[in-house]
């Protein structure tokens, strides 16, 4: 039940592929369904373009990174492990970030807050370089039942466009050598 994109292709190859994708999440759910049958635990990622409708330019192209963690054994705290993995990534690329609980004050552009696939508790908006540019959440148990997935699934979705446009600062700081 993912919201359908407004952007329609004129020369689509099929009816199923007649819209520009507005998220990488639906295709990743399909891959989870396929792989969950054969593996007890896996992690995967996808980097790809999404297209958002825009009044001024018709559409805006953004680069997104989606990381997925899956485990059949629900005893482990997969959500916390995924959050830690995301924090290590931001520290490695030297990008300032902060985790925030879901709030009504600022709406995340990353995901529709009314989507039925969002877990009610296991959810963080991530303010990356001053903007809400990432989200980490567990897939809702009812959505997992709908797709016949047994276990636990955590998504991390990051908008790479702001990072690409701003560039990152070097971690290495150079100093002059002493004369003696």
Short mmCIF file of C-alpha atoms in Angstrom, two decimals:
data_model
loop_
_atom_site.label_atom_id
_atom_site.label_comp_id
_atom_site.label_asym_id
_atom_site.label_seq_id
_atom_site.Cartn_x
_atom_site.Cartn_y
_atom_site.Cartn_z
CA UNK A 1 0.00 0.00 0.00
CA UNK A 2 2.84 2.39 -0.84
CA UNK A 3 1.66 5.77 -2.21
CA UNK A 4 1.82 5.82 -6.02
CA UNK A 5 3.97 8.44 -7.70
CA UNK A 6 2.37 11.31 -9.61
CA UNK A 7 5.02 11.09 -12.33
CA UNK A 8 3.80 8.95 -15.22
CA UNK A 9 5.91 7.76 -18.16
CA UNK A 10 4.57 8.33 -21.65
CA UNK A 11 6.43 5.40 -23.23
CA UNK A 12 6.27 2.80 -20.42
CA UNK A 13 7.26 -0.78 -21.18
CA UNK A 14 4.35 -2.15 -19.14
CA UNK A 15 1.50 -0.99 -16.92
CA UNK A 16 3.43 -2.09 -13.80
CA UNK A 17 6.36 0.14 -14.78
CA UNK A 18 4.40 3.20 -15.91
CA UNK A 19 5.31 5.40 -12.91
CA UNK A 20 8.60 6.87 -11.78
CA UNK A 21 9.59 5.46 -8.41
CA UNK A 22 9.25 7.74 -5.42
CA UNK A 23 10.95 5.34 -2.98
CA UNK A 24 13.30 2.36 -2.88
CA UNK A 25 11.33 0.70 -0.06
CA UNK A 26 8.79 -1.32 -2.14
CA UNK A 27 11.49 -2.98 -4.25
CA UNK A 28 13.48 -3.79 -1.10
CA UNK A 29 10.42 -5.40 0.50
CA UNK A 30 10.17 -7.68 -2.55
CA UNK A 31 13.82 -8.68 -2.09
CA UNK A 32 13.25 -9.33 1.63
CA UNK A 33 10.35 -11.67 0.80
CA UNK A 34 12.56 -13.63 -1.63
CA UNK A 35 15.62 -13.86 0.64
CA UNK A 36 13.78 -14.50 3.94
CA UNK A 37 12.75 -17.91 2.62
CA UNK A 38 16.38 -19.04 2.29
CA UNK A 39 18.36 -17.14 4.95
CA UNK A 40 18.03 -16.76 8.73
CA UNK A 41 19.82 -13.41 8.76
CA UNK A 42 21.03 -10.95 6.15
CA UNK A 43 21.81 -7.30 5.51
CA UNK A 44 21.62 -5.55 2.19
CA UNK A 45 21.69 -2.07 0.72
CA UNK A 46 20.66 -0.26 -2.44
CA UNK A 47 21.71 3.10 -3.80
CA UNK A 48 19.38 4.53 -6.38
CA UNK A 49 17.52 7.52 -7.72
CA UNK A 50 14.01 8.47 -6.75
CA UNK A 51 11.83 11.07 -8.41
CA UNK A 52 9.61 13.51 -6.51
CA UNK A 53 7.03 15.68 -8.22
CA UNK A 54 7.75 19.39 -8.14
CA UNK A 55 5.51 22.27 -9.22
CA UNK A 56 8.36 24.38 -10.55
CA UNK A 57 10.56 21.82 -12.36
CA UNK A 58 8.04 18.98 -12.86
CA UNK A 59 10.28 16.57 -10.94
CA UNK A 60 13.25 16.53 -8.59
CA UNK A 61 15.77 13.71 -8.73
CA UNK A 62 17.34 12.54 -5.46
CA UNK A 63 19.87 9.85 -4.62
CA UNK A 64 18.87 7.56 -1.76
CA UNK A 65 20.65 4.86 0.18
CA UNK A 66 18.48 2.13 1.73
CA UNK A 67 20.02 -0.32 4.18
CA UNK A 68 18.00 -3.35 5.26
CA UNK A 69 18.66 -5.70 8.19
CA UNK A 70 16.72 -8.95 8.61
CA UNK A 71 16.79 -11.67 11.25
CA UNK A 72 14.41 -14.58 11.83
CA UNK A 73 15.17 -14.86 15.55
CA UNK A 74 13.31 -11.96 17.17
CA UNK A 75 15.19 -12.17 20.50
CA UNK A 76 17.98 -9.87 19.35
CA UNK A 77 17.52 -6.12 19.38
CA UNK A 78 17.94 -5.64 15.64
CA UNK A 79 16.60 -2.08 15.73
CA UNK A 80 19.31 -0.91 18.17
CA UNK A 81 21.99 -2.72 16.13
CA UNK A 82 20.80 -0.95 12.97
CA UNK A 83 20.78 2.44 14.70
CA UNK A 84 24.35 1.80 15.89
CA UNK A 85 25.39 0.83 12.36
CA UNK A 86 23.89 4.06 11.03
CA UNK A 87 25.70 6.14 13.68
CA UNK A 88 29.03 4.47 12.79
CA UNK A 89 28.43 5.35 9.13
CA UNK A 90 27.81 9.03 9.92
CA UNK A 91 30.87 9.19 12.17
CA UNK A 92 32.99 7.54 9.47
CA UNK A 93 31.99 10.06 6.81
CA UNK A 94 32.31 12.87 9.37
CA UNK A 95 28.75 14.11 8.89
CA UNK A 96 27.00 15.80 11.85
CA UNK A 97 23.77 14.06 12.82
CA UNK A 98 21.21 13.74 15.59
CA UNK A 99 18.50 11.15 16.21
CA UNK A 100 15.00 12.39 16.95
CA UNK A 101 11.82 10.61 17.91
CA UNK A 102 8.86 10.95 15.58
CA UNK A 103 7.38 14.39 16.07
CA UNK A 104 4.59 16.44 14.61
CA UNK A 105 6.58 19.68 14.55
CA UNK A 106 8.69 18.85 11.48
CA UNK A 107 7.52 16.44 8.80
CA UNK A 108 10.05 14.04 7.36
CA UNK A 109 10.35 14.11 3.58
CA UNK A 110 11.86 10.64 3.65
CA UNK A 111 8.71 8.67 4.41
CA UNK A 112 4.98 9.29 4.78
CA UNK A 113 4.24 9.27 8.52
CA UNK A 114 0.79 7.72 7.84
CA UNK A 115 2.19 4.68 6.01
CA UNK A 116 0.90 1.49 7.65
CA UNK A 117 4.33 -0.17 7.42
CA UNK A 118 5.91 2.03 10.11
CA UNK A 119 6.42 0.48 13.52
CA UNK A 120 4.67 2.59 16.20
CA UNK A 121 7.68 2.65 18.58
CA UNK A 122 10.84 1.64 16.72
CA UNK A 123 11.31 4.78 14.62
CA UNK A 124 13.83 7.64 14.50
CA UNK A 125 14.06 10.66 12.25
CA UNK A 126 17.67 11.60 11.63
CA UNK A 127 18.72 15.21 11.27
CA UNK A 128 21.75 15.00 9.01
CA UNK A 129 23.83 18.13 8.42
CA UNK A 130 20.97 20.22 9.83
CA UNK A 131 18.16 18.74 7.70
CA UNK A 132 15.78 15.82 8.20
CA UNK A 133 17.55 13.67 5.62
CA UNK A 134 17.33 10.14 7.01
CA UNK A 135 15.02 7.78 8.83
CA UNK A 136 15.45 4.42 10.55
CA UNK A 137 12.46 2.23 11.42
CA UNK A 138 11.29 -1.31 11.92
CA UNK A 139 8.69 -2.76 9.60
CA UNK A 140 5.30 -3.07 11.33
CA UNK A 141 4.38 -6.66 12.35
CA UNK A 142 1.07 -6.45 10.44
CA UNK A 143 2.94 -5.47 7.27
CA UNK A 144 5.31 -8.41 7.83
CA UNK A 145 2.33 -10.73 8.20
CA UNK A 146 0.82 -9.33 4.99
CA UNK A 147 3.98 -10.25 3.04
CA UNK A 148 4.44 -13.52 4.99
CA UNK A 149 7.81 -12.50 6.40
CA UNK A 150 8.77 -14.17 9.68
CA UNK A 151 11.29 -12.36 11.79
CA UNK A 152 12.30 -8.72 12.13
CA UNK A 153 13.12 -6.14 9.44
CA UNK A 154 14.76 -2.74 9.97
CA UNK A 155 15.08 -0.10 7.24
CA UNK A 156 17.51 2.82 7.20
CA UNK A 157 16.81 5.34 4.43
CA UNK A 158 19.26 8.18 3.79
CA UNK A 159 18.94 11.03 1.29
CA UNK A 160 22.45 11.34 -0.14
CA UNK A 161 21.66 14.46 -2.18
CA UNK A 162 22.49 16.92 0.62
CA UNK A 163 25.74 15.12 1.42
CA UNK A 164 26.75 15.12 -2.24
CA UNK A 165 25.96 18.81 -2.67
CA UNK A 166 27.67 19.97 0.54
CA UNK A 167 30.73 17.77 0.38
CA UNK A 168 32.40 16.41 3.48
CA UNK A 169 35.18 17.83 5.57
CA UNK A 170 38.44 15.97 5.88
CA UNK A 171 39.11 14.27 9.20
CA UNK A 172 42.85 14.78 8.83
CA UNK A 173 44.26 18.06 10.10
CA UNK A 174 47.76 18.98 9.01
CA UNK A 175 50.27 20.85 11.19
CA UNK A 176 53.64 22.37 10.43
CA UNK A 177 56.58 20.21 11.48
CA UNK A 178 58.87 21.60 14.22
CA UNK A 179 62.27 22.84 13.05
CA UNK A 180 64.20 20.73 15.53
#
